[in-house]
Coordinates of C-alpha atoms in Angstrom, one line a residue:
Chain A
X29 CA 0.0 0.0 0.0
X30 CA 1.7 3.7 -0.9
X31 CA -0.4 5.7 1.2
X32 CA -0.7 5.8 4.8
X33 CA -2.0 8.1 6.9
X34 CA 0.1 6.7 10.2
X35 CA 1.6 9.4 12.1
X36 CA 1.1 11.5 8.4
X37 CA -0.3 14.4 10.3
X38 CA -0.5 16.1 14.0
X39 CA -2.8 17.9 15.9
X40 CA -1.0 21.1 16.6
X41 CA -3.6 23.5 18.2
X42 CA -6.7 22.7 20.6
X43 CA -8.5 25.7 21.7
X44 CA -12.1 25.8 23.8
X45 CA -15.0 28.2 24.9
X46 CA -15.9 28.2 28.7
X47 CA -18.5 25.5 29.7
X48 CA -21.5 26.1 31.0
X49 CA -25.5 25.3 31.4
X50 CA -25.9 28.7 29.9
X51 CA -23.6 31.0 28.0
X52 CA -24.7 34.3 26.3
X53 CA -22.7 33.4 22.7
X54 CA -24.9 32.4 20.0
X55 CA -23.5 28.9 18.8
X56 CA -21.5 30.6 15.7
X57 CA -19.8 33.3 18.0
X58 CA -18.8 30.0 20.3
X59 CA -17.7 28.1 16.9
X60 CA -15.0 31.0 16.2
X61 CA -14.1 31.9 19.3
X62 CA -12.6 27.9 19.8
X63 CA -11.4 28.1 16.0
X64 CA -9.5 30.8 16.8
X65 CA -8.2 29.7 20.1
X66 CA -6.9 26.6 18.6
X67 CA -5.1 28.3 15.8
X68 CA -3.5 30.9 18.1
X69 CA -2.5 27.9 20.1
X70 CA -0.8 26.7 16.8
X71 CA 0.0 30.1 16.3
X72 CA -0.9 29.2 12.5
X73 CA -2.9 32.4 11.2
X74 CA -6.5 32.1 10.1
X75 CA -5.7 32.7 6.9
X76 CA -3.7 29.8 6.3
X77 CA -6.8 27.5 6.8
X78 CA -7.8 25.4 4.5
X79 CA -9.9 22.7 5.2
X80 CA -12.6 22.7 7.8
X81 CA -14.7 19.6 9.1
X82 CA -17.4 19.1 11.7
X83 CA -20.5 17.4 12.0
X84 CA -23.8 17.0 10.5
X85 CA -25.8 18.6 13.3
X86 CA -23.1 21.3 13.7
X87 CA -25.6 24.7 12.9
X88 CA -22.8 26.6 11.7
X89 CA -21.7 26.0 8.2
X90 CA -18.1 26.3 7.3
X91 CA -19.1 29.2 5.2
X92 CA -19.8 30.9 7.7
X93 CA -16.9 29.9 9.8
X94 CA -14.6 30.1 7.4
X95 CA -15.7 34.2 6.4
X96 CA -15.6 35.2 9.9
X97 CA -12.4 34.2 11.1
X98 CA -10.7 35.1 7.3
X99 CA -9.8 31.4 6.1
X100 CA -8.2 31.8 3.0
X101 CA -9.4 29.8 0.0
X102 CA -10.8 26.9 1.0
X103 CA -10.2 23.5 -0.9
X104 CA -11.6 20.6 1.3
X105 CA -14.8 20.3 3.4
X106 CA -16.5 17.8 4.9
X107 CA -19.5 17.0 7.8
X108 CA -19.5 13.7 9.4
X109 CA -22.9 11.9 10.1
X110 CA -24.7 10.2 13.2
X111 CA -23.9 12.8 15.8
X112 CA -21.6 11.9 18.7
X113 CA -20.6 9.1 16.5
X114 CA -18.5 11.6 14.3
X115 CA -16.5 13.5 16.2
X116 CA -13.1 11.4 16.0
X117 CA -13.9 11.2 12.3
X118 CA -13.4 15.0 12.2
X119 CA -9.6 14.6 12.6
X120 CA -9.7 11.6 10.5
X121 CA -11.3 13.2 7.3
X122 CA -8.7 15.8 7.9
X123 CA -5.6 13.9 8.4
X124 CA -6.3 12.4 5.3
X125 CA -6.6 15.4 3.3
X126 CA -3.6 17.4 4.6
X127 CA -2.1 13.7 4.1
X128 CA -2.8 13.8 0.5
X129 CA -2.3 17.4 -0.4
X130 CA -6.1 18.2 -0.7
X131 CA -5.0 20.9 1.8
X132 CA -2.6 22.1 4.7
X133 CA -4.0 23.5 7.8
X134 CA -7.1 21.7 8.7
X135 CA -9.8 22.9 11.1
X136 CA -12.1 20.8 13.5
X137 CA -14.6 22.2 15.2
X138 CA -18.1 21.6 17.1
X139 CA -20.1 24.5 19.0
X140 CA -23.4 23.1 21.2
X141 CA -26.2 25.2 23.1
X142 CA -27.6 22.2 24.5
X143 CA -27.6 23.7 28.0
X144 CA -30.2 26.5 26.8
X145 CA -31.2 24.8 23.7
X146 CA -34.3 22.5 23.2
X147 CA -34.0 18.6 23.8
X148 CA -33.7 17.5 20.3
X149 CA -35.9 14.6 21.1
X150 CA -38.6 17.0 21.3
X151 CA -38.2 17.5 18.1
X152 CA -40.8 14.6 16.6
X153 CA -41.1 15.9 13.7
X154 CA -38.4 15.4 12.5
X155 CA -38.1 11.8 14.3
X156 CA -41.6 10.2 13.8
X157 CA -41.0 9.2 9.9
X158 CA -38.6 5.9 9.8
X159 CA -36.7 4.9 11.5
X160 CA -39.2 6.1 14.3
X161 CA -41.8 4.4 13.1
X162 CA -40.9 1.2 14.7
X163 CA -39.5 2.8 18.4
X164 CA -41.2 6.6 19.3
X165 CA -45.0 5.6 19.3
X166 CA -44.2 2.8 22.3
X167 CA -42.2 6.0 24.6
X168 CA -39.0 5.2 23.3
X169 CA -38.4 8.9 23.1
X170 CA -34.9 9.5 23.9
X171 CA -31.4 8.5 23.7
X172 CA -31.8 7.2 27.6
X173 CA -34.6 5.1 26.5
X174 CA -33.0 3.4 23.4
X175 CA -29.6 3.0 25.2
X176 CA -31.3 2.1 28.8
X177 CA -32.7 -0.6 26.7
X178 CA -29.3 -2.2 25.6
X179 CA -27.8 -1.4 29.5
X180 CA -30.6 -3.9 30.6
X181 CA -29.6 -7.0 28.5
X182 CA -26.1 -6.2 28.6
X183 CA -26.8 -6.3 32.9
X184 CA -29.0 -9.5 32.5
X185 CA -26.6 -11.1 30.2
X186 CA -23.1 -10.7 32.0
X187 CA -24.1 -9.9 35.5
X188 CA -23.5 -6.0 35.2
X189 CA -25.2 -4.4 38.2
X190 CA -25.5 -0.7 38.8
X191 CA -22.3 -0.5 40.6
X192 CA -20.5 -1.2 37.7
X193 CA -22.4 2.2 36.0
X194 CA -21.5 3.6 39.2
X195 CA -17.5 2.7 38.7
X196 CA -18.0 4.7 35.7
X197 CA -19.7 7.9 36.5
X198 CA -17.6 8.1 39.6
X199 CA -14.4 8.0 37.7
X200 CA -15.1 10.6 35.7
X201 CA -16.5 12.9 38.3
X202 CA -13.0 12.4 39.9
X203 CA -11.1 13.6 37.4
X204 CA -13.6 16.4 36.7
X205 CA -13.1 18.1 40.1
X206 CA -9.3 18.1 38.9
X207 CA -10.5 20.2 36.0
X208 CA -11.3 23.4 36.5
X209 CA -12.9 24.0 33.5
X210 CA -15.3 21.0 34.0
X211 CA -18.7 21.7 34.7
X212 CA -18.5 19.3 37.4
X213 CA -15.2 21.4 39.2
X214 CA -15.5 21.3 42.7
X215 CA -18.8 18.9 43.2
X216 CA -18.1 15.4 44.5
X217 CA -19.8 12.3 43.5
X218 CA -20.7 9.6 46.0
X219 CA -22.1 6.3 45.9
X220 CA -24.7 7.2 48.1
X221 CA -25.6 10.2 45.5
X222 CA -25.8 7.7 42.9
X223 CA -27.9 5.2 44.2
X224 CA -30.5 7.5 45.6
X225 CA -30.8 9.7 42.5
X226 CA -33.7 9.8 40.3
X227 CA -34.3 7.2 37.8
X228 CA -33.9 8.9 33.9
X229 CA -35.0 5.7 32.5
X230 CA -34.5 2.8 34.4
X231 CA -31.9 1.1 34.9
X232 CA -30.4 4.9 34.1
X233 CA -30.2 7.1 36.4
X234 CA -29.4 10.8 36.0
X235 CA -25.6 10.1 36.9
X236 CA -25.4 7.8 34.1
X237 CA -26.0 10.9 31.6
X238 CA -24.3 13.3 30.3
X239 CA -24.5 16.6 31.1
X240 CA -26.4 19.6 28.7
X241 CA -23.6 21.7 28.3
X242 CA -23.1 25.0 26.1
X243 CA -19.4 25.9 24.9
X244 CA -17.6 24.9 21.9
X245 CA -14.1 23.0 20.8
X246 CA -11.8 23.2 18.3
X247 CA -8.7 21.3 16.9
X248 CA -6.0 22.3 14.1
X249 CA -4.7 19.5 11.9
X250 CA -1.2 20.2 9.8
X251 CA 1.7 17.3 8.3
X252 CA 4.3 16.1 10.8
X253 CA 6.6 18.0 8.6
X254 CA 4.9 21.1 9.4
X255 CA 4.3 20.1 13.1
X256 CA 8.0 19.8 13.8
X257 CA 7.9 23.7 13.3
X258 CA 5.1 24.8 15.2
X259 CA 4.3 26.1 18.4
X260 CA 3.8 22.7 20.5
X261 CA 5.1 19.5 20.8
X262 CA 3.2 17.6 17.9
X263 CA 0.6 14.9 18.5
X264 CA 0.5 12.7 15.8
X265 CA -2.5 11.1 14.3
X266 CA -0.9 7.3 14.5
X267 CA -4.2 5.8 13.2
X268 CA -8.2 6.9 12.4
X269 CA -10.9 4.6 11.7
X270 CA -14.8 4.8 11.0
X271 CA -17.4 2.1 12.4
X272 CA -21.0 1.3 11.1
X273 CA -21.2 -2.3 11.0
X274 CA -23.0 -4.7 9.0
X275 CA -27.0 -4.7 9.1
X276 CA -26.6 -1.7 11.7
X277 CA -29.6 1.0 13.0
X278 CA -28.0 3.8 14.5
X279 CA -28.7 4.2 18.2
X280 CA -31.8 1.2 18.0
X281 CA -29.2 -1.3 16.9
X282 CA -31.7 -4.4 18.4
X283 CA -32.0 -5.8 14.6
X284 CA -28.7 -6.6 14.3
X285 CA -27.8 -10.4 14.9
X286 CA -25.8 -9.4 17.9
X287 CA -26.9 -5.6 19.4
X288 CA -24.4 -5.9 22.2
X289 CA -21.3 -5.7 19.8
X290 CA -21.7 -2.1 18.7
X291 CA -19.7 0.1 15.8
X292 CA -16.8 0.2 18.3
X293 CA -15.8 -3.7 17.5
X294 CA -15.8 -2.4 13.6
X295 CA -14.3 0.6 14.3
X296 CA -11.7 -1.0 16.4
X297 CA -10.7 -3.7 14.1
X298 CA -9.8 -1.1 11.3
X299 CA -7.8 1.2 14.2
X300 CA -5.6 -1.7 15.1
X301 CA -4.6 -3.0 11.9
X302 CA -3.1 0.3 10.8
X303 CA -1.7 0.7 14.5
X304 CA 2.0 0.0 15.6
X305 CA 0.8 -0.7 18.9
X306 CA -2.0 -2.8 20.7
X307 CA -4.7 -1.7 23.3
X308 CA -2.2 -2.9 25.9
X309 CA -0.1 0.2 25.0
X310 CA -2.7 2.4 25.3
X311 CA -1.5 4.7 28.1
X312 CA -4.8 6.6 28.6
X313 CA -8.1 6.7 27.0
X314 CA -10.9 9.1 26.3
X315 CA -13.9 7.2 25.5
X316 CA -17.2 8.4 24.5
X317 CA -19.4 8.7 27.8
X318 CA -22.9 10.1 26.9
X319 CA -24.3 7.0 28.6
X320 CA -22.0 5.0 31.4
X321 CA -22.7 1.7 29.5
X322 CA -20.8 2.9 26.4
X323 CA -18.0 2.9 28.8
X324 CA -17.8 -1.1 29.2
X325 CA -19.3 -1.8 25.9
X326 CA -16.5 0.1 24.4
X327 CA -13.8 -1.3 26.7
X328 CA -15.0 -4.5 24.9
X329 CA -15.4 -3.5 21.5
X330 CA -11.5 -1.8 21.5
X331 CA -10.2 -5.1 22.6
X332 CA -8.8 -3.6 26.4
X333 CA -11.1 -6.9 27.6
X334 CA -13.1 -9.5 26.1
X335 CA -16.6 -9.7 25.8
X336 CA -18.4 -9.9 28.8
X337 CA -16.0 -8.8 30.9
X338 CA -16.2 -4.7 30.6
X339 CA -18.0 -4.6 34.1
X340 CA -15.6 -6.6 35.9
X341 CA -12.9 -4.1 33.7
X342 CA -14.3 -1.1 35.7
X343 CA -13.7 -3.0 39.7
X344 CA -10.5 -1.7 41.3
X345 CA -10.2 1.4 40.3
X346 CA -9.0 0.3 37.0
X347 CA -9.9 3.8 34.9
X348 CA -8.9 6.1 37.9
X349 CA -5.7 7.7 37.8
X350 CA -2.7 5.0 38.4
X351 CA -5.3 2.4 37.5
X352 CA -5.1 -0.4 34.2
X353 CA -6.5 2.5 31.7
X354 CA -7.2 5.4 33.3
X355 CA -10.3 7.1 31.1
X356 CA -11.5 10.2 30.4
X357 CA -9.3 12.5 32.2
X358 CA -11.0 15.9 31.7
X359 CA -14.0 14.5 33.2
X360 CA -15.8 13.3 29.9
X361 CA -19.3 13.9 28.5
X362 CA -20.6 12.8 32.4
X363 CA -18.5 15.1 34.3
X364 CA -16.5 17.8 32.6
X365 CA -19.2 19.2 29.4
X366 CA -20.5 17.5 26.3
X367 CA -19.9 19.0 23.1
X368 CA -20.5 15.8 21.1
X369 CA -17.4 14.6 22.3
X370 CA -15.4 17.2 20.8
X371 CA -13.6 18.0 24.4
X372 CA -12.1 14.3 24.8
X373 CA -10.3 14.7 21.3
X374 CA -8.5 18.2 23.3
X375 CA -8.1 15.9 26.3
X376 CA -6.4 13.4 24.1
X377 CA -4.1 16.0 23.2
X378 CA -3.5 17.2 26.5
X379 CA -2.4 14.3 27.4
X380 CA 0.2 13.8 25.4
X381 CA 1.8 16.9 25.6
X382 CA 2.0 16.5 29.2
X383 CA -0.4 19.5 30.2
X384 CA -3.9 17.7 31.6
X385 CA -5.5 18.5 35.0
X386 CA -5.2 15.0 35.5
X387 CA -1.2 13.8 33.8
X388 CA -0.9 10.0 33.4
X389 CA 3.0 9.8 33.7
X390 CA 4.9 9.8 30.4
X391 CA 1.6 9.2 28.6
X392 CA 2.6 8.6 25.1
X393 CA -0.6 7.0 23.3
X394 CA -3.7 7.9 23.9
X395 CA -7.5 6.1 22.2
X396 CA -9.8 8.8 21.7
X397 CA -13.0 7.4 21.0
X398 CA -16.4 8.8 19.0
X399 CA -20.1 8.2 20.2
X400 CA -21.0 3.9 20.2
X401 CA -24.5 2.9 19.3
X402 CA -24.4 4.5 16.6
X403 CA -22.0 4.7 13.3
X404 CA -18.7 5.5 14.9
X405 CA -15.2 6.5 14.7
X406 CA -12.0 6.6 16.5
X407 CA -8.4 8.2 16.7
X408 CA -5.3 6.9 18.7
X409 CA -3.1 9.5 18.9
X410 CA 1.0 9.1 20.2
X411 CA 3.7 11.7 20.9
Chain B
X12 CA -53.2 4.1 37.5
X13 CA -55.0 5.3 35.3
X14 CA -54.6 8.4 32.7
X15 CA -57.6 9.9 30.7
X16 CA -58.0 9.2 26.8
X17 CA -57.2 12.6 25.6
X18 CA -53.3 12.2 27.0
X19 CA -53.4 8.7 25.1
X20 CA -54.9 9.8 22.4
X21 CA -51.6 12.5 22.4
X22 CA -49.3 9.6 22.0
X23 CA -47.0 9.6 19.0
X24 CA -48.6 7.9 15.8
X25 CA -46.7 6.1 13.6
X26 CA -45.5 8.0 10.5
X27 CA -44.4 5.3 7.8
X28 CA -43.0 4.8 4.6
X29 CA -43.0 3.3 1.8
X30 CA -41.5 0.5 3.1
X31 CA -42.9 0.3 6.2
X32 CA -46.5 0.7 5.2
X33 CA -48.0 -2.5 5.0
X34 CA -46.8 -3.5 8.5
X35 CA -49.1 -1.0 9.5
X36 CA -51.9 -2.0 7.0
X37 CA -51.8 -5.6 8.2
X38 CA -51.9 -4.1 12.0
X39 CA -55.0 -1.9 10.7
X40 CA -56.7 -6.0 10.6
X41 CA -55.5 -7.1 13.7
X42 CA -52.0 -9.0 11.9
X43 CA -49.0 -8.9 13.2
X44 CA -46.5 -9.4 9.3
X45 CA -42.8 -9.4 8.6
X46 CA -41.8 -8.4 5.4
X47 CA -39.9 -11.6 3.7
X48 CA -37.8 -12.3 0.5
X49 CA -39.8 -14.1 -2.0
X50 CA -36.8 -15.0 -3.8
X51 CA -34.7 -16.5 -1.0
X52 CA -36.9 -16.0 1.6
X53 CA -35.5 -14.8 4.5
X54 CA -37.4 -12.7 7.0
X55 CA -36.2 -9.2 7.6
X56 CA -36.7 -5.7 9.6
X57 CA -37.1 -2.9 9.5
X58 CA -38.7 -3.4 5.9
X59 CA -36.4 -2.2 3.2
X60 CA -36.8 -2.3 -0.8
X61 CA -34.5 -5.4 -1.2
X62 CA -33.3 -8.5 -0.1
X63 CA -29.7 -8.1 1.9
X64 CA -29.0 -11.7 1.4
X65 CA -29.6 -12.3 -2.3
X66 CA -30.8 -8.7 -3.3
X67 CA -33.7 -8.9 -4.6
X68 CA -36.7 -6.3 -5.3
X69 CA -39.1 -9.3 -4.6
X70 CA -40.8 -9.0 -1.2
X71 CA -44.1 -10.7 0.3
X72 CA -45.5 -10.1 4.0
X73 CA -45.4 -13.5 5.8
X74 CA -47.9 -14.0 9.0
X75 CA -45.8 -14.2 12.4
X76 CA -48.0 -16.1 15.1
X77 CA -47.9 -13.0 17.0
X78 CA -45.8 -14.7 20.1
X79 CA -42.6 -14.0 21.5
X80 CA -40.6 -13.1 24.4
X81 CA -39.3 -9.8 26.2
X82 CA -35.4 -9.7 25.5
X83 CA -35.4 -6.2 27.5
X84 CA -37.1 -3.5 28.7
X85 CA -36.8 0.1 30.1
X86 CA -38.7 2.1 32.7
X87 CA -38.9 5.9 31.3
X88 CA -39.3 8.2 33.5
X89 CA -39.7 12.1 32.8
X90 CA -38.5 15.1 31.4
X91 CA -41.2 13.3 28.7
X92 CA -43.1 14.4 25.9
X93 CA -46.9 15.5 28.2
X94 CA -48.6 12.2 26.3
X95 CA -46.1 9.9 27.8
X96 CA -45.0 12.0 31.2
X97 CA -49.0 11.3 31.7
X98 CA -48.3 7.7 32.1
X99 CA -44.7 7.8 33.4
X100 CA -42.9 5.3 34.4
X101 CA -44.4 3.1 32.1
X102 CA -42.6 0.2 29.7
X103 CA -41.1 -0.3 27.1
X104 CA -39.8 -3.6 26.4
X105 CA -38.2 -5.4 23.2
X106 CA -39.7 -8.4 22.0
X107 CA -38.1 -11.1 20.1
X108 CA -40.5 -12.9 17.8
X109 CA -41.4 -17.0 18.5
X110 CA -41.1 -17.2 14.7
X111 CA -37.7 -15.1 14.1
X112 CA -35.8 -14.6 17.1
X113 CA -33.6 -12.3 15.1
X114 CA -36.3 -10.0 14.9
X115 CA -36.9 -7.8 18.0
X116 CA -39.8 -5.5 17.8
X117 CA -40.8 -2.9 20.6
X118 CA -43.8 -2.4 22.3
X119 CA -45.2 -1.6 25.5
X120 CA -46.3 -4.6 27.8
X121 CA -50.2 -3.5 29.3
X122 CA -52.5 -5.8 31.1
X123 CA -55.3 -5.7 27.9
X124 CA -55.1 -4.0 24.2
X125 CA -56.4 -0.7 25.4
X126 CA -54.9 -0.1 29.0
X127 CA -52.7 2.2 29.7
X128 CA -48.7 2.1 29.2
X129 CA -48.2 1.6 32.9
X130 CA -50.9 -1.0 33.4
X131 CA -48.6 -4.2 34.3
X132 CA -47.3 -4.2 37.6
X133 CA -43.1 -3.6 37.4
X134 CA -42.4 -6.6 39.3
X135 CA -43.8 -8.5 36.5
X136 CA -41.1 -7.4 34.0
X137 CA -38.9 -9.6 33.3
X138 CA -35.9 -10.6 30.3
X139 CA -37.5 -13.8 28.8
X140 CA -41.0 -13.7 29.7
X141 CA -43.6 -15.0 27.0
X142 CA -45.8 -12.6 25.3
X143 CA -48.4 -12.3 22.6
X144 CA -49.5 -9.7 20.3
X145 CA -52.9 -7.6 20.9
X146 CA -53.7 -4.1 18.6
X147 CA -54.3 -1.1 20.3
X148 CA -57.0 1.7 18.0
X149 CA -55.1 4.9 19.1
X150 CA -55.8 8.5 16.9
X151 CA -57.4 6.0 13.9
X152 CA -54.2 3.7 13.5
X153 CA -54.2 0.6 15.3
X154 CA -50.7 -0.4 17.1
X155 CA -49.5 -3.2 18.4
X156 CA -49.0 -4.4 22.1
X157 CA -48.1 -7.2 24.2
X158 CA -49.7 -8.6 26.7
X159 CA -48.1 -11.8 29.7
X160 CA -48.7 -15.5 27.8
X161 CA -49.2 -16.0 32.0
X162 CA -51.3 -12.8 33.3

């Protein structure tokens, strides 16, 4: 094979809005506002951009991104599908254009009001025709719902219990109140919290969400060549893959022949193959956390344990600092904000150059993961 | 627990397509059909315009005997659309069909056709109980529910 896009490109600016249930910014302001952060942190001027990518659901166009900030003539674009499932694939489309010469400074970005905005699911208009023909008239409203509804077999079929969840939720809560920036900064989580609070959908409860967070987060993408020049230590894009698996549904994936091995297994599968390294060099993770279940279903699915046995994964302290993998260091979707997963790509970075509120030791590799349950995709980055 | 009809009658109808419109034609008569490959003839869901197996265009809607059994469920409880915070917590459950275990449908559990969403008693939930199809009229389109094999 002549082309490869391994360790072909680094990420070489992250830059972020505040994070909060409200801000005053409408979404676009937020968009370039991050944009810009992350270029100054590249110091790379705007109008050396590019290429822009973001996501479907993303309400600002690149258009408009790329007029106000004074991008230069642009020559790639793309938006990535499925919501959370696309954020990882943001830096992938982009590596691989920079990669190939379709461009050279790349921009990822995602801006969210959902702390002030409308719950989408509200929306049924736009929902009811298929695929929500077959879920929304029996209550299966929300995200909660569909993925409440895999939690339970998953629980039933390997012995998960809700301490498991809790493992989850509480590790990320941990490293949030490292974080100042977190939502989440400064408030404790404890068992006793978690047990007791109210059910969201049952066997969720509300610590097993996500928090509704405005704010926005953006990434600049450039060659290694380049990188070696810039600002920053370079974090190089070692491997990217995309996930929507065979005879999948998006979030209701109960058609499938199996519905407990999500995109991650075909995401991961791809990532490894074009990987130097295993998951048992993985040296942190930040996996996508919208729901704690995605935690051990995706511990499964990227191959840190087998099937079956992401529960048991969590026991010990295994994703807290010093544990096996320690996960989501920012605080994730649960604890720090959730931009569509946008911040764990920034924490991912972090990481690596040595610079999180929570530093694993030395951490060179780092698996940055996009939303599971629906069609996915994944980065590992290395220093 | 009861809820009055008008809340019911606010409960989402389904909106299909082209595909997906004689499921809901059949469930109009009180028959609960999978859409099948008439070449190959391999049962499949959601309904789609051709065969994944052997791809073709030819499809026929194939009787299921309306039995199956819960392979999971969720309680919802609010922030809920008014219609279904009415009823809250109620069920949702997944059923997997007697006929094609593959294919898992979802539905609420209720003690008769018409009772409310939160008519069955939690405790009665349960992964692998056996259930059978009844149709529910709701806002002129009839949808189908499940009632306990075992009441």
């Amino acid at each position: 094979m002549a082309a490869t896009l391994k360790d072909a490109t680094a990420v070489v600016g992250i830059g972020q809005t505040a994070f909060a249930k409200r801000l005053p910014e409408s979404e676009k302001e937020l968009a370039c506002r991050a944009v810009l952060a992350a270029l100054a942190d590249a110091g790379i001027a705007p109008s050396e951009v590019d290429a822009f990518s973001s996501y479907t659901m993303e309400e600002t166009d690149e258009v408009e991104v790329a007029k106000a900030i004074g991008a230069g003539d642009v020559t790639f674009f793309s938006k990535i599908g499925y919501g959370g499932g696309g954020s990882c694939a943001t830096v992938g489309h982009l590596a691989a254009a920079v990669a190939t010469g379709q461009a050279s400074v790349g921009v990822a970005w995602r801006s969210r009001k959902r702390g002030s905005g409308p719950r989408p699911w509200k929306n049924t208009a736009v929902q009811l025709p298929t695929p929500g023909q077959w879920t929304r008239p029996f209550g299966l409203l929300r995200p909660a719902d569909e993925i409440g509804m895999l939690a339970r077999r998953y629980m039933h079929e390997y012995g998960a219990t809700r301490d498991h969840l809790f493992n989850v939720a509480m590790a990320c809560r941990n490293r949030a109140n490292e974080n100042p920036a977190a939502m989440m900064y400064e408030r404790p989580l404890t068992r006793e919290m978690y047990m007791t609070s109210r059910m969201i959908s049952d066997p969720l409860c509300l610590f097993d969400n996500c928090l509704e967070t405005d704010g926005a987060l953006a990434c600049v993408i450039v060659s290694a060549e380049r990188a070696r020049d810039c600002r920053h230590k370079p974090v190089y894009v070692h491997s990217v893959a995309q996930g929507l698996p065979a005879q999948h549904h998006g979030m209701v994936n109960y058609w499938n022949d199996d519905p407990l091995s999500g995109p991650a297994w075909t995401a991961a599968r791809h990532l490894w193959k074009h990987a130097d390294f295993g998951p048992q060099d993985v040296d942190v993770a930040q996996i996508y956390d919208a729901f704690t279940p995605l935690i051990p279903l995706s511990l499964e699915g990227y191959g840190f344990c087998g099937r079956g046995e992401g529960a048991a994964f969590t026991e010990g302290g295994a994703l807290e600092m010093g544990g096996r993998l320690p996960i989501n260091t920012g605080g994730g979707g649960l604890s720090e904000a959730y931009v569509h997963g946008f911040n764990l790509i920034n924490e991912g970075v972090k990481q690596l150059r040595g610079i999180s509120t929570a530093q694993v030791p030395d951490a060179a590799t780092c698996l940055v993961t996009a939303g599971e349950g629906v069609p996915t995709s994944a980065i590992l980055l290395r220093s | 627990m009861t809820t009055t009809s008008a809340a019911v009658d606010d409960l989402l109808l389904p909106v299909p397509d082209e595909d997906g419109a004689p499921f809901w034609e059949y469930a109009a008569r009180g028959e609960l059909r999978v859409q099948a490959c008439a070449s190959c003839g391999r049962l499949r869901f959601p309904p789609r315009p051709c065969c994944p197996h052997c791809q073709s265009f030819d499809s026929e809607w194939r009787p299921m005997s309306g039995r199956g059994r819960i392979w999971s469920y969720v309680r919802p409880h609010p922030p809920l659309l008014p219609a279904y915070a009415a009823q809250a917590p109620y069920n949702v459950i997944l059923v997997e069909l007697a006929d094609a275990p593959h294919i898992r449908l979802a539905g609420n559990l209720v003690t008769s056709a018409d009772a409310p969403l939160n008519s069955v008693d939690p405790a009665r939930l349960r992964i692998g109980a056996r259930v059978q199809v009844v149709f529910t009229r709701t806002g002129g389109v009839s949808v189908p529910r499940w009632v306990l094999e075992k009441p």
